[in-house]
XYZ file of C-alpha atoms in Angstrom:
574
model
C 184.954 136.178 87.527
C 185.538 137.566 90.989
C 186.995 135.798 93.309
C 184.508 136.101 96.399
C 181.855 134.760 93.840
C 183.919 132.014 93.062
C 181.166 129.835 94.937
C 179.042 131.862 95.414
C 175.317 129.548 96.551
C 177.821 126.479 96.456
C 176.544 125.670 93.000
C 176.190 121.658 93.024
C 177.179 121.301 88.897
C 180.491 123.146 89.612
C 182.196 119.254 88.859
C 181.184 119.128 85.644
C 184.740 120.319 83.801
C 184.634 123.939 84.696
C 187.981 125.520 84.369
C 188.338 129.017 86.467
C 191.293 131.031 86.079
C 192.221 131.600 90.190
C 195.280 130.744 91.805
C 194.243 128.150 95.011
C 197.027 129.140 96.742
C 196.271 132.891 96.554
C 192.660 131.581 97.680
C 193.143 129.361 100.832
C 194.132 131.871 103.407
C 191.493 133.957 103.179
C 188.452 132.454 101.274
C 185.317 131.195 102.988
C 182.242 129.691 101.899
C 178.896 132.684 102.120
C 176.089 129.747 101.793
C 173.864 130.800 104.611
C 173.354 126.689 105.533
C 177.238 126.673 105.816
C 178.600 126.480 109.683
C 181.957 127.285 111.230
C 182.582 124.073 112.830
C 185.923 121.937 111.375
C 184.952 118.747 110.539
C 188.006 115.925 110.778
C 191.060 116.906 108.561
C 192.645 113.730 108.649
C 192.654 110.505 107.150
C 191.767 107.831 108.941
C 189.744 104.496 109.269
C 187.381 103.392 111.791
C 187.856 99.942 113.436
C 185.288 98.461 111.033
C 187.322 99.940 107.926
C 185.209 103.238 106.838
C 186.092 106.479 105.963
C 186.848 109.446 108.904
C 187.640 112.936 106.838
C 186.141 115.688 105.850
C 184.242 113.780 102.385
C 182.737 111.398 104.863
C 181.562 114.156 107.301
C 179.931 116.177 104.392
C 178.393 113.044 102.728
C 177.197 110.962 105.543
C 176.820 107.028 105.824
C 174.120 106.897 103.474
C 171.187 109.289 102.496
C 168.783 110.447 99.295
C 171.808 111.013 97.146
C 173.533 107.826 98.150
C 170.428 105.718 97.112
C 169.932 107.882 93.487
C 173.615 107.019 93.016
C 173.414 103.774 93.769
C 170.343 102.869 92.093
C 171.666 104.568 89.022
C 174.767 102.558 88.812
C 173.229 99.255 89.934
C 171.551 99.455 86.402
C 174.683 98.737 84.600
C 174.220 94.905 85.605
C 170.836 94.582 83.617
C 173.035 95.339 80.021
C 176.040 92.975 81.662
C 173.335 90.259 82.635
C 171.825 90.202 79.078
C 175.235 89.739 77.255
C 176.033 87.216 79.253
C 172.890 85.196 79.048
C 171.451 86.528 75.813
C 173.389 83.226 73.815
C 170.305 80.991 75.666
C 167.814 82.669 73.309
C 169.852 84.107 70.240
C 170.869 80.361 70.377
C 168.504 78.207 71.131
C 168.559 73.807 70.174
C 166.781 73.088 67.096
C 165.019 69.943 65.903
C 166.085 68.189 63.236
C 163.111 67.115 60.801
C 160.548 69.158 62.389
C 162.943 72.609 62.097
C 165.688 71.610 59.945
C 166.339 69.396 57.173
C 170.120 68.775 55.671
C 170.413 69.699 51.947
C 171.608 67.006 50.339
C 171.500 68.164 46.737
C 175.210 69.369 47.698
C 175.701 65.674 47.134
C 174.443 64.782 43.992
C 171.182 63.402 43.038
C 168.842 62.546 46.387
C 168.676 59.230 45.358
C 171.809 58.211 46.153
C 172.191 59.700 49.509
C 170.989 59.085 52.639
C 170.772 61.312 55.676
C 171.470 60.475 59.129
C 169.213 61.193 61.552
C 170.209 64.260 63.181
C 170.537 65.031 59.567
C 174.214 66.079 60.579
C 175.794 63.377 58.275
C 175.260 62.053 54.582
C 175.815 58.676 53.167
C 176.809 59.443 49.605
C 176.561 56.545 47.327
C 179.252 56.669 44.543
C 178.636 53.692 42.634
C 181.348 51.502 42.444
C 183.976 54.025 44.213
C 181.580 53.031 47.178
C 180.390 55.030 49.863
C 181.783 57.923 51.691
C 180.066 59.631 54.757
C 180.270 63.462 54.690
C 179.757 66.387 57.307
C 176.251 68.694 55.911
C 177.343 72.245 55.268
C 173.573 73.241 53.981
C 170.628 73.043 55.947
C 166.608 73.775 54.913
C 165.025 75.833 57.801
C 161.647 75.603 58.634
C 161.016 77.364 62.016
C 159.548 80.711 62.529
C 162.616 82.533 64.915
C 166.474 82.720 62.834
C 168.959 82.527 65.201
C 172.601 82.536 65.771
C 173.082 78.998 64.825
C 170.669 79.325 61.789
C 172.687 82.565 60.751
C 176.433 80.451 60.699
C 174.822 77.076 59.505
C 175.988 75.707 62.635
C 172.857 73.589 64.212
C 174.964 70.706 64.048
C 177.476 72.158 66.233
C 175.255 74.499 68.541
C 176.440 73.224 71.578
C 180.325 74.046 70.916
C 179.040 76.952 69.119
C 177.515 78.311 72.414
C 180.422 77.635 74.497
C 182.986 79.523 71.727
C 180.939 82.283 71.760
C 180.359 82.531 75.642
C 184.104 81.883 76.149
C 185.393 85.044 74.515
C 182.687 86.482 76.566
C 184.342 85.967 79.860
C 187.687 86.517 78.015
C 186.002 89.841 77.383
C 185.553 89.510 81.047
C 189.120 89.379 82.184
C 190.277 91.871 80.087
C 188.211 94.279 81.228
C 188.818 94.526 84.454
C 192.576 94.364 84.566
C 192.053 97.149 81.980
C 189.194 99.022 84.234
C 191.573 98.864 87.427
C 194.863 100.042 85.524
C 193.150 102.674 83.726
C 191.715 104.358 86.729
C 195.101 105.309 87.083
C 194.858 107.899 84.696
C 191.070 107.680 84.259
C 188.335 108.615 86.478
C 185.765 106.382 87.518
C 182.901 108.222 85.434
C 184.972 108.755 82.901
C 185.502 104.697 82.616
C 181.967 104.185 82.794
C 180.566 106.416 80.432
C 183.048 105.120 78.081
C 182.029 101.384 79.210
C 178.214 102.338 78.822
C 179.404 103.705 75.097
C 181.304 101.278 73.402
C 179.035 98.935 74.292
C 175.922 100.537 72.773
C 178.182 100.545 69.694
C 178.937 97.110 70.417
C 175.018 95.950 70.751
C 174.696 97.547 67.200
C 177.454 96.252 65.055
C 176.367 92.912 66.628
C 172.887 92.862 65.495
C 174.271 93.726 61.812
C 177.931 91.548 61.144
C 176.847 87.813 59.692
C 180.635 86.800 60.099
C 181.345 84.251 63.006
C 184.852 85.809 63.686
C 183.595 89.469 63.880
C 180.685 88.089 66.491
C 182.717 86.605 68.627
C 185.354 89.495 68.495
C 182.502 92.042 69.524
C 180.970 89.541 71.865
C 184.423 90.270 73.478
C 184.418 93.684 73.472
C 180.890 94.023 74.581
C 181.965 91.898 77.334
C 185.226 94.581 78.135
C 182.335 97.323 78.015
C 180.315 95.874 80.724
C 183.007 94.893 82.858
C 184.772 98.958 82.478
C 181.172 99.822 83.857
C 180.645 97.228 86.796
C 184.132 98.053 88.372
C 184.200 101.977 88.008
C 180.706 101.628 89.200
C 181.375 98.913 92.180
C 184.183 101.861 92.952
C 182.455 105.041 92.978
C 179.777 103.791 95.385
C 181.965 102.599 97.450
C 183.772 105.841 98.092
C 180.220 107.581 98.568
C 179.447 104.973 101.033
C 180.920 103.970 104.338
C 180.441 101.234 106.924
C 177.749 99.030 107.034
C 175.926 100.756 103.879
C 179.086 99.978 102.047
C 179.307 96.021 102.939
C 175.156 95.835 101.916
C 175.406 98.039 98.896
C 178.499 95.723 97.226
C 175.857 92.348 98.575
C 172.725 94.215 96.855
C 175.050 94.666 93.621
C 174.582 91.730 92.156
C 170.381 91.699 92.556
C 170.564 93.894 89.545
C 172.312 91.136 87.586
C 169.107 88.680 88.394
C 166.696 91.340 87.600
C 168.423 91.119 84.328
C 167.941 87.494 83.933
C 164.298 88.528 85.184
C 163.426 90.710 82.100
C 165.605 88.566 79.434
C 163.169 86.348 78.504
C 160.331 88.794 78.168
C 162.384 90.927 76.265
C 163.476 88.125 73.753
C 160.054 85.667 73.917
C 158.999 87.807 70.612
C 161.537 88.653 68.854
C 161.251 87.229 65.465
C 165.408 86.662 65.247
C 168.342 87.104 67.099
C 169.186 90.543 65.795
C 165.810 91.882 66.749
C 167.468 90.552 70.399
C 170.230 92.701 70.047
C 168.015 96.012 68.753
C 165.808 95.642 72.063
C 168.785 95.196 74.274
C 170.404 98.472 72.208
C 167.611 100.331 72.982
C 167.331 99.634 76.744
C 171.142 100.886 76.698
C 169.754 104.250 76.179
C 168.265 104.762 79.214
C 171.797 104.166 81.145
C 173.332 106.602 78.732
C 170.491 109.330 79.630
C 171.174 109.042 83.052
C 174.725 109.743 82.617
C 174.520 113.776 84.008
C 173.176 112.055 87.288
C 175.970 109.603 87.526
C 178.517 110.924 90.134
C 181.892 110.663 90.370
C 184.478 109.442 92.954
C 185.189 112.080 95.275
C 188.314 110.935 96.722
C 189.243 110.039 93.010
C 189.120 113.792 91.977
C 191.077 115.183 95.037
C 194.104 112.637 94.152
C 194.596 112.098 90.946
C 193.702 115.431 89.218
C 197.037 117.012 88.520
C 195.804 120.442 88.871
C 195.143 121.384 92.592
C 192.755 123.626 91.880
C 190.784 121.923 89.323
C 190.552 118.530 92.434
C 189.520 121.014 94.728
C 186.804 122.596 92.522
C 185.689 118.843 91.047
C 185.407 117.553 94.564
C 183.438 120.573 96.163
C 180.751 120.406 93.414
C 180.576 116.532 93.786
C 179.945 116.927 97.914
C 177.691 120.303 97.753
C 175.755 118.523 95.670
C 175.015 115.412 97.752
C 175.376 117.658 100.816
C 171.990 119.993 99.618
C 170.429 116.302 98.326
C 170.759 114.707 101.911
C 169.341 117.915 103.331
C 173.080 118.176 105.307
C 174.364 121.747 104.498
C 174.845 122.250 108.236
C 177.946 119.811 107.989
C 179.485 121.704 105.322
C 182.001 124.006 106.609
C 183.063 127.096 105.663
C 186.849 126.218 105.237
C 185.816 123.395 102.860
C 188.398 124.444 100.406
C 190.936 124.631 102.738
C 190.246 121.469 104.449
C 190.055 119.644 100.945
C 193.320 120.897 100.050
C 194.912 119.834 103.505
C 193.467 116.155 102.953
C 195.138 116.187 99.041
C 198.012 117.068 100.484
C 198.323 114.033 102.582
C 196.717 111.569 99.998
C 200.075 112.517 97.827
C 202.340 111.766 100.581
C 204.653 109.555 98.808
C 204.439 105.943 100.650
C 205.763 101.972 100.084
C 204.094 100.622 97.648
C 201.746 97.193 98.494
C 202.834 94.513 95.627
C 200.804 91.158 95.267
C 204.105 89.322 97.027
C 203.391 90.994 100.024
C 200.107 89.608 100.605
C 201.800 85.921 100.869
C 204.976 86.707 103.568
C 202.966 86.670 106.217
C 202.204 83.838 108.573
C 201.722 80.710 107.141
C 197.638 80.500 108.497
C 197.181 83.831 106.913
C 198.431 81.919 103.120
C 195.972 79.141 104.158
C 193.259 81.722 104.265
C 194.529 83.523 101.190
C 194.271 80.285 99.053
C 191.172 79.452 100.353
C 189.877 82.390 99.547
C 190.991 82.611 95.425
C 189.946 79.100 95.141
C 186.422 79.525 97.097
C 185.912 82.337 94.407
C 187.548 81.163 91.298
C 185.038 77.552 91.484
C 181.776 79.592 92.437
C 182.264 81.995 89.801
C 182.531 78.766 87.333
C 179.788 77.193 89.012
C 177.871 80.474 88.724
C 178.157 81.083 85.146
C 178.096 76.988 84.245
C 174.385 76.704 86.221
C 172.985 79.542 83.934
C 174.209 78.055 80.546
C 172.932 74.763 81.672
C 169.811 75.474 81.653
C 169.728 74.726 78.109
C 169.810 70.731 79.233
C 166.406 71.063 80.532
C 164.786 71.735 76.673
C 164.013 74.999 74.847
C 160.647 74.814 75.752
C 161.260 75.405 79.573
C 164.307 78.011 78.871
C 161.732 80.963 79.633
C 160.857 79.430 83.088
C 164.051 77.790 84.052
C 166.148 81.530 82.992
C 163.067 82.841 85.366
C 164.227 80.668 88.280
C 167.494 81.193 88.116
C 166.960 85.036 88.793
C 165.014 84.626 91.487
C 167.202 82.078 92.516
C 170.138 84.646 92.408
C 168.143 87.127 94.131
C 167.324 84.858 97.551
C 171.138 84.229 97.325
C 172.001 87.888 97.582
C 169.049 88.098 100.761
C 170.643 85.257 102.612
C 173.984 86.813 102.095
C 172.991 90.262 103.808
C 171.269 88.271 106.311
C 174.282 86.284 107.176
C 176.756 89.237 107.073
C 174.934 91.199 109.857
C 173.749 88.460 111.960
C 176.133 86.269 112.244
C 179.300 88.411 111.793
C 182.199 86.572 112.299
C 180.592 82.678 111.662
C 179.099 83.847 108.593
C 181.485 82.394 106.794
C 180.866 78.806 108.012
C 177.159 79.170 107.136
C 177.112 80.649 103.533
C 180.239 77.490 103.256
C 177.868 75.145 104.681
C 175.085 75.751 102.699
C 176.794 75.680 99.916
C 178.140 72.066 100.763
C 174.388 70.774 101.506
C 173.058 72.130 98.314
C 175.978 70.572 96.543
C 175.268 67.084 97.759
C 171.648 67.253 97.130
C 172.180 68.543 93.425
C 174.803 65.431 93.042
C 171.795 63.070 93.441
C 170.336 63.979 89.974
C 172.069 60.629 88.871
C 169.384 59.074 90.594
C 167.080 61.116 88.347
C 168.372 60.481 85.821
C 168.142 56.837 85.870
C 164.659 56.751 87.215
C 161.239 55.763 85.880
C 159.149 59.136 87.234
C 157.400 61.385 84.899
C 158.639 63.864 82.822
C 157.399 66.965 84.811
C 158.773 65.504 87.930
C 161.536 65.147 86.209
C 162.192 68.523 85.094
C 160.898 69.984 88.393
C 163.208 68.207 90.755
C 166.027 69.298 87.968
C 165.338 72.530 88.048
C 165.546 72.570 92.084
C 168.304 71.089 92.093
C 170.427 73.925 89.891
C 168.399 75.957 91.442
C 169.740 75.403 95.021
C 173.330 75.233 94.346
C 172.679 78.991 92.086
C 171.229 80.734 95.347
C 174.273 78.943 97.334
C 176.798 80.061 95.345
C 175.031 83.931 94.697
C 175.043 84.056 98.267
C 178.926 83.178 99.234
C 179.861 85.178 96.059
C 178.617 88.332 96.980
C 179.773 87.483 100.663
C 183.447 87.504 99.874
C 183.182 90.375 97.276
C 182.035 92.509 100.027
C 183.789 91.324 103.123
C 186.868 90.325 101.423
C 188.908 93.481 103.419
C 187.902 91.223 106.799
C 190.823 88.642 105.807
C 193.853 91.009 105.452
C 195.167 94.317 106.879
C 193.497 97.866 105.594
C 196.449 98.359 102.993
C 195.959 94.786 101.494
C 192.823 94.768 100.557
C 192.897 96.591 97.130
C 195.756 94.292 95.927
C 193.735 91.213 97.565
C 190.539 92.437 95.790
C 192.708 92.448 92.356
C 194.474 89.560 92.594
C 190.898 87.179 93.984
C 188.929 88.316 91.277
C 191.738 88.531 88.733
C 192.343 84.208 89.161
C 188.336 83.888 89.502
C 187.958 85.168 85.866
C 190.697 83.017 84.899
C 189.163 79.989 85.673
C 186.047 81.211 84.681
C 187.255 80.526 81.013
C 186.555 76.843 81.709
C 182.772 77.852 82.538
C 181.411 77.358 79.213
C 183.462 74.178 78.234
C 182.471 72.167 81.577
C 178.581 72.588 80.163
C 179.408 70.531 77.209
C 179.528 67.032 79.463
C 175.400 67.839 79.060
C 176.372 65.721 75.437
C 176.957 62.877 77.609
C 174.382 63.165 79.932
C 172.666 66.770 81.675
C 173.133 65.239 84.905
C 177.313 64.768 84.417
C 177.154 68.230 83.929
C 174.988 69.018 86.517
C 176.708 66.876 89.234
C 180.401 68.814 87.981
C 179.263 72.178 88.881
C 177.965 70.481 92.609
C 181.418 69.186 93.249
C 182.540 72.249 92.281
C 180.007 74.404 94.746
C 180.664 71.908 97.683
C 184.441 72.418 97.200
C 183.869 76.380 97.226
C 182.160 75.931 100.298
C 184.518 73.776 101.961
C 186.720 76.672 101.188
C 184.602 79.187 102.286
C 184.223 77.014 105.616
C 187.914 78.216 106.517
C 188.026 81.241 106.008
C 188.108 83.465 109.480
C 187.727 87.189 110.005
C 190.973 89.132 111.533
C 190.472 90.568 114.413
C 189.330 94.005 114.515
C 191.964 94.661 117.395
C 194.888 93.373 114.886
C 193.479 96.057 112.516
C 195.819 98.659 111.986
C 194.057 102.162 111.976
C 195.093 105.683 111.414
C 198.626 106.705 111.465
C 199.651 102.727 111.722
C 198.283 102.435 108.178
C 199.017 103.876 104.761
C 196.994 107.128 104.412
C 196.704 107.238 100.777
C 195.584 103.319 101.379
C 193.284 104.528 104.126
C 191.752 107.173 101.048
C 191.425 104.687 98.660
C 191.136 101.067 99.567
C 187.801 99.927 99.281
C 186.374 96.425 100.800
């Protein structure tokens, strides 16, 4: 191939692994772009940040703030959190309570004759009569079905036992959880952020389908674990591509919006499970909505700023990262902003990303001044208790009775959804105080979900009941939705520009932690649904009391441009 053809039209699929055989270096000097649209301005060479933290090089002046390409991108990668909504919350159908007499019956004949046993009546337990050895009360290991959907619980014998069964399984779920994103964020290291999402969106549609076929309760939670690593390699390498092909306030709503896609998932669970004659046929409808992800793989982008780093080869960055911006450049209808010394530019900004620089460990973000730590603890512990309190509120649902799990899962997404609308409507109207009202909501909500003892103990009617019980895990879900996406997207506001990643790692890394206790803290529902109810309250009013102190730096303390880390400046994302 000649070299003045090279790019010859600025061909937008040139990022898609193709290897030329041209020395860069022989190419800089003299090589120029021949697209007509192309214009011989110089856009900015170097790396910088604005005051309010976005990008200012040459990737941002091609791409824009946000345009038609930013909103196919984003859309496309928002749909990851439908899959990672449904494995999360899928347990609430493929395990639903059963009755015992009306759906179940023990199987005593274990036991001996019938005659001389008697069942308790949860039909858990059997008195076995053994003459005159006495009597001896033993655990039922074989039940009689006699309801229409098999589920989970049906499949392991375990009806007796659904309640710890659910919070087992859900538990290696959020271990899955953990794992994968201290795996996601140390891979892409090595990994692109495509390249961790289409492997994400892949092992998890082999996930979905080993899970609909294994009948062994170690091998489903094991996969429920890796289904759960799966989704969480594809919401971080997602969360990070589009926010390097965003910047500034399109950024901060994009990261808020994120988690809308995770209700609309809640949304279409129950419609996609309501007839489904088992739990497997569950799993076969969520496999097959997997495959509409995986065919809009060749329209996911990439990380531009990714490329031009970390690909060894300069030449093959360069190429990668022209193909990636020429394409979004002709989408957005901005060719006029692409320059004609792209290439050369590119390679200039490379060159500084791999200036060698300090390196930010998680120490450093604590030796500062001792109000800074207060707002660095507040922080981790406003977001470890709302992400409990998020995932506890859906599982508890259950309390309310299988017959009102369609409706109350319903409400819950929605519920999510307002939370996200508030948040964005805080953010950008009430900058800095923002803080103090997503905390203070959270607090009122709290207290008013902490009166459901008062429900419980009174004499109203049962769909009172259940209405003002469902408002009031309602309210503390659209709370905590709306502080949670709050600090996940202005979390860079609390600490200097090259903090943030490691800030970002090390909040969401202890959220997940305690996250594990999630699905344990819904089994107080055994003692009463409104001890487990009131728990996850305290637990939202303490987030917000949290989230009450925390305080935006001041954009004047900021450091920006050569004051901060350049390869930081490239790649730390809010």
């Amino acid at each position: 191939m000649k070299e003045e053809n090279l790019y010859q039209g600025w061909m937008p699929n040139i990022h898609r692994h193709v290897t030329f055989s041209l020395d860069l270096g022989h190419m800089a000097p003299n090589f120029t772009c021949t697209d007509t649209k192309a214009n011989d301005q110089t856009p900015p060479t170097k790396a910088n940040k604005t005051v309010d933290g976005s990008d200012d090089d040459v990737i941002a002046h091609v791409l824009g703030d946000f345009g038609p390409w930013q909103l196919r991108s984003l859309l496309i990668l928002f749909l990851c959190k439908i899959p990672a909504a449904w494995f999360m919350a899928c347990i609430l159908f493929t395990a639903p309570d059963l009755y015992p007499e009306e759906e179940y019956k023990c199987d005593a004949r274990a036991f001996g004759p019938e005659v001389n046993s008697t069942v308790s009546l949860d039909h858990c337990y059997v008195m076995v009569n053994y003459g005159e050895s006495g009597y001896a009360m033993r655990q039922c290991r074989k039940f009689l079905y006699t309801t229409g959907f098999h589920s989970l619980t049906m499949e392991f014998d375990l009806v007796c036992l659904c309640d710890f069964f659910v919070a087992w399984s859900q538990y290696w779920h959020l271990f899955g959880l953990l794992i994968g994103g201290v795996a996601a964020t140390k891979l892409m290291r090595v990994l692109s952020p495509r390249q961790i999402y289409a492997t994400g969106i892949w092992c998890l549609l082999m996930c979905s389908l080993l899970m609909g076929l294994v009948k062994d309760f170690s091998l489903h939670c094991g996969l429920r674990c890796l289904a759960a690593v799966s989704c969480c390699f594809m919401i971080t390498s997602g969360l990070y591509i589009f926010s390097d092909i965003t910047t500034g306030k399109y950024r901060v709503g994009a990261v808020l919006l994120y988690d809308c896609f995770w209700a609309v998932g809640l949304i279409l669970l129950p419609g996609m499970a309501s007839g489904a004659p088992s739990w497997q046929h569950i799993y076969l409808g969520v496999t097959l909505s997997l495959l509409v992800i995986v065919f809009l793989l060749p329209w996911t982008p990439d990380s531009p700023r990714w490329q031009l780093q970390h690909t060894k080869e300069a030449q093959l960055a360069i190429e990668r990262t022209v193909g990636i911006l020429l394409e979004a450049a002709r989408t957005n209808e901005r060719m006029h902003k692409v320059s004609k010394e792209l290439p050369q530019l590119l390679e200039q900004l490379r060159e500084m990303m791999l200036e060698p620089m300090p390196a930010v460990h998680w120490m450093h973000l604590w030796m500062g001044q001792r109000k800074s730590t207060f707002h660095l603890v507040a922080v981790h512990m406003a977001l470890a208790t709302f992400m409990v309190v998020n995932t506890g509120l859906l599982l508890h649902v259950r309390s309310f009775g299988r017959e009102h799990l369609v409706s109350n899962t319903l409400a819950m997404g929605v519920a999510e959804i307002l939370g996200c609308l508030l948040a964005l409507h805080l953010t950008f109207n009430q900058r800095e105080r923002k803080w103090q009202w997503a905390g203070g909501f959270a607090i009122v909500v709290g207290c008013i979900g902490s009166i459901c003892w008062f429900l419980a103990e009174g004499n109203m009617p049962e769909v009172y009941g259940l209405t003002m019980g469902l408002l009031m895990a309602s309210l503390p879900q659209a709370a905590v939705a709306c502080a949670q996406s709050m600090i996940m997207a202005c979390l860079g506001e609390l600490v200097p520009l090259e903090q943030r990643s490691c800030l970002s790692f090390s909040a969401v890394t202890w959220a997940r932690v305690w996250q594990l206790s999630a699905s344990f803290l819904t089994l107080l529902r055994q003692v009463s649904p409104a001890l487990s109810l009131s728990a996850f309250c305290l637990l939202a009013i303490l987030g917000g009391l949290c989230t009450c102190c925390l305080v935006t730096r001041d954009k004047e303390q900021q450091p920006v441009g050569a004051a901060v880390n350049k390869r930081q400046q490239l790649i730390g994302l809010t």
